Every structure is written in structure tokens, then in C-alpha cells.
PDB file of C-alpha atoms in Angstrom:
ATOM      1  CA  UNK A 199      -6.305  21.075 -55.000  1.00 77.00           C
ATOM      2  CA  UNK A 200     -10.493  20.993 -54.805  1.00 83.00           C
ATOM      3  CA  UNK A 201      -9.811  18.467 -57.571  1.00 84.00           C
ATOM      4  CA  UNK A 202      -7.244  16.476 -55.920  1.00 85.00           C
ATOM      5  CA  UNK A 203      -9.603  16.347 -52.285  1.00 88.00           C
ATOM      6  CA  UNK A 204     -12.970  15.241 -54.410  1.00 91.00           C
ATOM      7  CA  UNK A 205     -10.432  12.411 -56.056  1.00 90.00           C
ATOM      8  CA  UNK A 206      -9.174  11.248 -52.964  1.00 92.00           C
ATOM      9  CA  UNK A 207     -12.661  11.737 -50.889  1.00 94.00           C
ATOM     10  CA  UNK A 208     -14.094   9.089 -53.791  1.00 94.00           C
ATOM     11  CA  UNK A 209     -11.120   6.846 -53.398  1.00 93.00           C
ATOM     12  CA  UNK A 210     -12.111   6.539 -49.540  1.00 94.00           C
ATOM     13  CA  UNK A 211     -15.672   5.779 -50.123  1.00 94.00           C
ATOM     14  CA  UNK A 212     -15.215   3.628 -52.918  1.00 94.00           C
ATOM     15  CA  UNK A 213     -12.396   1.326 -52.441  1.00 93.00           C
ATOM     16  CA  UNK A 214     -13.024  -1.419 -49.931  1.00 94.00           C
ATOM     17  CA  UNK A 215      -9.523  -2.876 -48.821  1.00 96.00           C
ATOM     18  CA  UNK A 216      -6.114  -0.479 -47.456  1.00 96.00           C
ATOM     19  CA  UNK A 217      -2.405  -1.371 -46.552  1.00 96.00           C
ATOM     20  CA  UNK A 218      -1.742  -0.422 -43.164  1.00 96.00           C
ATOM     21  CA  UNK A 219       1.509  -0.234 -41.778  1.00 95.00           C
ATOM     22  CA  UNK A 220       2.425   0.138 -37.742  1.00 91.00           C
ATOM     23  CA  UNK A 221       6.255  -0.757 -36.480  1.00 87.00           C
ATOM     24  CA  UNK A 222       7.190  -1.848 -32.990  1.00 82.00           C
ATOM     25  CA  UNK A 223      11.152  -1.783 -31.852  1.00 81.00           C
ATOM     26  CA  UNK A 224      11.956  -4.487 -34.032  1.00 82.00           C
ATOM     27  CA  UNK A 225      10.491  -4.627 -37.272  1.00 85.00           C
ATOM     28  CA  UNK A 226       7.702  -2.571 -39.400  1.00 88.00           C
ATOM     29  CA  UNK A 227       4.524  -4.554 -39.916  1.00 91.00           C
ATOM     30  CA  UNK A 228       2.511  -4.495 -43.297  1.00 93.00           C
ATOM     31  CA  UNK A 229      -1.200  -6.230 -43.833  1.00 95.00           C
ATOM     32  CA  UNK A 230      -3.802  -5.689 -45.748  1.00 96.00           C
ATOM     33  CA  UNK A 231      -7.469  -4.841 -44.202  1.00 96.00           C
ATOM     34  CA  UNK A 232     -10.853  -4.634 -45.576  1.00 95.00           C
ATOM     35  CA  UNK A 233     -12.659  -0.841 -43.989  1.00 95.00           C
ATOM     36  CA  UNK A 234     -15.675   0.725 -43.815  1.00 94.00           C
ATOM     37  CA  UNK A 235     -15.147   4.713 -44.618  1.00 95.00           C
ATOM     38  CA  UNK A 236     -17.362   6.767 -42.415  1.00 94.00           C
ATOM     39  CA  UNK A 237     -16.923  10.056 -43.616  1.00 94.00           C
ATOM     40  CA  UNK A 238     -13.973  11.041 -41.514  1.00 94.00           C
ATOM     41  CA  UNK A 239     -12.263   7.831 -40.564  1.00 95.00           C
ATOM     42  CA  UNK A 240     -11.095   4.520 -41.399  1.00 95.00           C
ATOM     43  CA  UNK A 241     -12.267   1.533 -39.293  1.00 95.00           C
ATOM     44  CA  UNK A 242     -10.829  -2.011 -39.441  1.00 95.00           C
ATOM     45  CA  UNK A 243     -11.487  -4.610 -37.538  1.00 95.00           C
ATOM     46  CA  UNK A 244      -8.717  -7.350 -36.214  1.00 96.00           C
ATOM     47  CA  UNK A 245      -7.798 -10.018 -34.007  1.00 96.00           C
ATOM     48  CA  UNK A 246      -7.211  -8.166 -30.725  1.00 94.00           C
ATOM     49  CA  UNK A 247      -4.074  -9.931 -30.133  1.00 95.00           C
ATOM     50  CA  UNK A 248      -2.966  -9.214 -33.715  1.00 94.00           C
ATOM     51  CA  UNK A 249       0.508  -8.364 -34.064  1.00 92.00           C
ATOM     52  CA  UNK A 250      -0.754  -4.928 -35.576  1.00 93.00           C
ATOM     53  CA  UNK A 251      -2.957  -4.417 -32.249  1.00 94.00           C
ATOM     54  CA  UNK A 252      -0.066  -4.257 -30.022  1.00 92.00           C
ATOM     55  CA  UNK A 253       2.376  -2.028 -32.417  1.00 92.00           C
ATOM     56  CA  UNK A 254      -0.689   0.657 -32.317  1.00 93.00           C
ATOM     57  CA  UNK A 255      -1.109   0.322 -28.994  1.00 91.00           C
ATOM     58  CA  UNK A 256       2.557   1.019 -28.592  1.00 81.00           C
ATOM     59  CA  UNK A 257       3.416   3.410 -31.565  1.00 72.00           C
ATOM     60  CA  UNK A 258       0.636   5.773 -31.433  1.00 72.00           C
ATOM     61  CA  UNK A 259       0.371   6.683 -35.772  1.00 83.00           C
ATOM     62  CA  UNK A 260      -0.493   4.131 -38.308  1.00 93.00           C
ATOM     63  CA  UNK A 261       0.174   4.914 -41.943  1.00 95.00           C
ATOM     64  CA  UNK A 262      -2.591   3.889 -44.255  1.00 97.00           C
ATOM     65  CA  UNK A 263      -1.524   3.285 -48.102  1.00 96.00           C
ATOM     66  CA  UNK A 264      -4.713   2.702 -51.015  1.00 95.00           C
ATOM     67  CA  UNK A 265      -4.729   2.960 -54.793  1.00 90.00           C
ATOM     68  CA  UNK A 266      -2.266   1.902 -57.042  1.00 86.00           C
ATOM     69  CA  UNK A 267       1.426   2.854 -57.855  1.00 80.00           C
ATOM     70  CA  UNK A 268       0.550   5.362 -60.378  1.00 81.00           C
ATOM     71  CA  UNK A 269      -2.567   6.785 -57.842  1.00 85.00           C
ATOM     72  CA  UNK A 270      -1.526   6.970 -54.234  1.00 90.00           C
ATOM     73  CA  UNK A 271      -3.087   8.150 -51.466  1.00 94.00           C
ATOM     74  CA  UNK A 272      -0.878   7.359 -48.334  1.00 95.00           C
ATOM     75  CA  UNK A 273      -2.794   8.546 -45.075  1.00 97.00           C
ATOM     76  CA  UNK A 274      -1.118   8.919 -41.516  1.00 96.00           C
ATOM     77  CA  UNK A 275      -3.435   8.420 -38.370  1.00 96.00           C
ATOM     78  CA  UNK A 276      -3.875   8.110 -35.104  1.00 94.00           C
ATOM     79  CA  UNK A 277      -5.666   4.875 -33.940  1.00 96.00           C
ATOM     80  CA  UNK A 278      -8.092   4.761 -31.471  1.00 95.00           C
ATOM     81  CA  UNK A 279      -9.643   1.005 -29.850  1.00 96.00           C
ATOM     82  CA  UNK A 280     -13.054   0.389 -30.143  1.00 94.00           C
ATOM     83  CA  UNK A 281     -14.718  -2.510 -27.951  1.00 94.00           C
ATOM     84  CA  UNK A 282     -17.101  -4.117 -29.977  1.00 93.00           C
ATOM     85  CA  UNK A 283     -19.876  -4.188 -27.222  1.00 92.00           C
ATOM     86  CA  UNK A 284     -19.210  -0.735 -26.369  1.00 92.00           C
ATOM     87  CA  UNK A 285     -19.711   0.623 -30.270  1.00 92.00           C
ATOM     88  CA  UNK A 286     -22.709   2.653 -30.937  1.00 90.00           C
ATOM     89  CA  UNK A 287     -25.556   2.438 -33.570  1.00 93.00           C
ATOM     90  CA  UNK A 288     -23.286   3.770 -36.192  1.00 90.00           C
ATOM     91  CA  UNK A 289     -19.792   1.552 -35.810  1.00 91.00           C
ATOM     92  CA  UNK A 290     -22.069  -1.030 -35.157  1.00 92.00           C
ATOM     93  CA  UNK A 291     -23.724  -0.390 -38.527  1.00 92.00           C
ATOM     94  CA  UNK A 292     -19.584   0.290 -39.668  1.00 89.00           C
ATOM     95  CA  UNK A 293     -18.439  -3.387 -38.403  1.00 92.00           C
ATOM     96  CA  UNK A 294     -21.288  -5.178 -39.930  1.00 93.00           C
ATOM     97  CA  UNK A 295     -20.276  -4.272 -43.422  1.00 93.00           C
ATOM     98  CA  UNK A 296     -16.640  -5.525 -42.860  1.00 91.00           C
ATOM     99  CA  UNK A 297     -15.686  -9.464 -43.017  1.00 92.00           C
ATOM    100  CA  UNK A 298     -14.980  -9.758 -39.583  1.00 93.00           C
ATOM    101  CA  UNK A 299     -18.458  -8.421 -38.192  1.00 93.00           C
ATOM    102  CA  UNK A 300     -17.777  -9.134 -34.258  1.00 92.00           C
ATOM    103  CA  UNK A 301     -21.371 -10.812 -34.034  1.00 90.00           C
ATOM    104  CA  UNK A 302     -19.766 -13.420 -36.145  1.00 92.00           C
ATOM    105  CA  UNK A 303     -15.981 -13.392 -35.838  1.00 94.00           C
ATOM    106  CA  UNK A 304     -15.621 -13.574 -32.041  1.00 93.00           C
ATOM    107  CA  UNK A 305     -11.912 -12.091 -30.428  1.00 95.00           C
ATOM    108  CA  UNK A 306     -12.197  -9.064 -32.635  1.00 96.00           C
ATOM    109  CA  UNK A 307     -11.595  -5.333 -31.821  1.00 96.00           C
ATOM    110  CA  UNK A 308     -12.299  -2.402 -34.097  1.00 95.00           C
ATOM    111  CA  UNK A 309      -9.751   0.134 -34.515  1.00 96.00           C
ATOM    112  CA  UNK A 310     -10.958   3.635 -36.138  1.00 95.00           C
ATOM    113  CA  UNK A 311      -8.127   5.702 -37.887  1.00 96.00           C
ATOM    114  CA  UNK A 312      -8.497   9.200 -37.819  1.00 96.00           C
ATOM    115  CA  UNK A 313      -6.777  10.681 -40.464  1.00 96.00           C
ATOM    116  CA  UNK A 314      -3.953  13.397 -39.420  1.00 95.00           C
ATOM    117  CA  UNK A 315      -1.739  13.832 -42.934  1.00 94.00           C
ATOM    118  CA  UNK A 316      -2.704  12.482 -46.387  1.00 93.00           C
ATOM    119  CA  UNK A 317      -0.718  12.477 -49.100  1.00 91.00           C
ATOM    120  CA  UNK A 318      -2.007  11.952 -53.245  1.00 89.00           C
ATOM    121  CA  UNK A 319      -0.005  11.938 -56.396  1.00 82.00           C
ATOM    122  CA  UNK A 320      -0.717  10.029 -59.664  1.00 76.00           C
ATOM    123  CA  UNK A 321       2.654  10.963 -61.419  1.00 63.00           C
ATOM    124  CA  UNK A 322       6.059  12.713 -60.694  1.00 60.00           C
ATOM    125  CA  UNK A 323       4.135  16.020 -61.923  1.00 63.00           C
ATOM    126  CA  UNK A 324       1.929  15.553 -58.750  1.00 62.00           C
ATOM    127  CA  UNK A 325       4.628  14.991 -56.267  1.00 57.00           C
ATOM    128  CA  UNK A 326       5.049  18.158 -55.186  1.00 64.00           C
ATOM    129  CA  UNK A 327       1.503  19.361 -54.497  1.00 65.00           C
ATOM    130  CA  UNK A 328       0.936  15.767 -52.822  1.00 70.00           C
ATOM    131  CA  UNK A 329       0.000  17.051 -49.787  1.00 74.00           C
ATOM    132  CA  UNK A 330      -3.772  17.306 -49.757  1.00 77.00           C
ATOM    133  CA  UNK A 331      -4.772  17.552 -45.298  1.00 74.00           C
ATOM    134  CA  UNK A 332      -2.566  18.670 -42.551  1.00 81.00           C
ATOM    135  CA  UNK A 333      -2.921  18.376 -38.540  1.00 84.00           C
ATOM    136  CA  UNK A 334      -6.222  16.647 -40.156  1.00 83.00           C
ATOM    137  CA  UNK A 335      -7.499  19.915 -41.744  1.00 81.00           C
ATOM    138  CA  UNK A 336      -7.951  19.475 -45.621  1.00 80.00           C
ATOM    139  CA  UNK A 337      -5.821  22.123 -47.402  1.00 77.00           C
ATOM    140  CA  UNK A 338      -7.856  24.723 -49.524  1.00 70.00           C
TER     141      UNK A 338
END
């Protein structure tokens, strides 16, 4: 498991683009985002009036997916809104590494995801240890 947590802890901080997934009545949404890992959460940044803005405003949890086929890690989380002009030195630091830096993609609002559940495997062997954080407490 300590194994597992480092692997998926470097997969956060290293990789630079997620699949994140929100639904509204109708339909599920898919689309890929670049994010900025800060330690604890996820931030994106998008179009405000983004179809994926208004199913997390609605939904509440966002699932998160990253790796590859054969090594997963699928992350559930809650969203929370972040006004650009309102972000402090740090997200401000955060959105200025991501492609759509607010001080140069205007109509943009940053959405951090704070991870609740996260889920790793890299084979069938792993599947049923996936688990890895609960109720957003890593497991020991």
C-alpha cells in the first residue's frame, strides 16, 4: 500500500493532462484538461460557461481518470470555483503554469478538485487492493 500511495503521489506530480468526467440529467460529459498538482488537489482551468462548469455546479463530484489502461488511477472529487481575481499568491502561481493562464485566456474560471476516493491498479492482480484514499484520508 506505501508503495502503491508513493506510485500514485508521482503520477499526480508528474503527469500534466487528466480525463475528467461530470454528468448532468441527460448525458455524462468526458474532456480532457491540462492541471497543475498542488500537493493535495487538482486545478483546471475552463471556459466558465463550459458545458463541464455547469454539470459541477449541478452534480457536486467529478471523477478524475490519469495513466494508462494497464496503470489507472481514477480519482473522485468534489469541485470547488475559483474566481480568477479572487485566487491567491499560490493558485495564481497554479493557473500560470496551465495553458489557459486567466491573464491571457480571458472568460476562464479555475476549478480545484479535492480528492475524496482514489482508486490504482496496474493489472487484474491489483484490482482488489485498488483502493488507495477514502473520505480523502490515504489508507495506511
Amino acid at each position: 500500500m506505501a508503495q502503491r500511495r508513493e506510485d500514485v503521489l508521482a503520477l499526480l506530480q508528474n503527469e500534466r493532462h487528466l480525463w475528467l468526467a461530470s454528468a448532468d440529467a441527460d448525458r455524462p460529459h468526458l474532456v480532457p484538461f491540462a492541471y497543475a498538482w498542488d500537493g493535495a488537489c487538482l486545478t483546471i482551468l475552463t471556459r466558465r460557461t463550459s458545458r463541464t462548469v455547469r454539470n459541477l455546479q449541478g452534480g457536486g463530484l467529478a471523477r478524475v481518470a490519469l495513466g494508462t489502461a494497464r496503470d489507472v488511477v481514477l480519482v473522485d472529487a468534489e469541485p470547488e470555483f475559483i474566481e480568477p481575481e479572487e485566487a491567491d499568491e499560490r493558485t495564481s502561481a497554479l493557473f500560470a503554469s496551465l495553458p489557459m493562464d486567466p491573464r491571457r485566456v480571458p472568460g476562464v474560471i479555475g476549478v480545484r478538485l479535492r480528492p475524496q476516493r482514489i482508486l490504482a491498479w496496474r493489472s487484474l492482480s491489483e484490482m482488489r487492493d485498488r483502493l488507495v484514499m477514502r473520505d480523502g484520508t490515504w489508507m495506511a
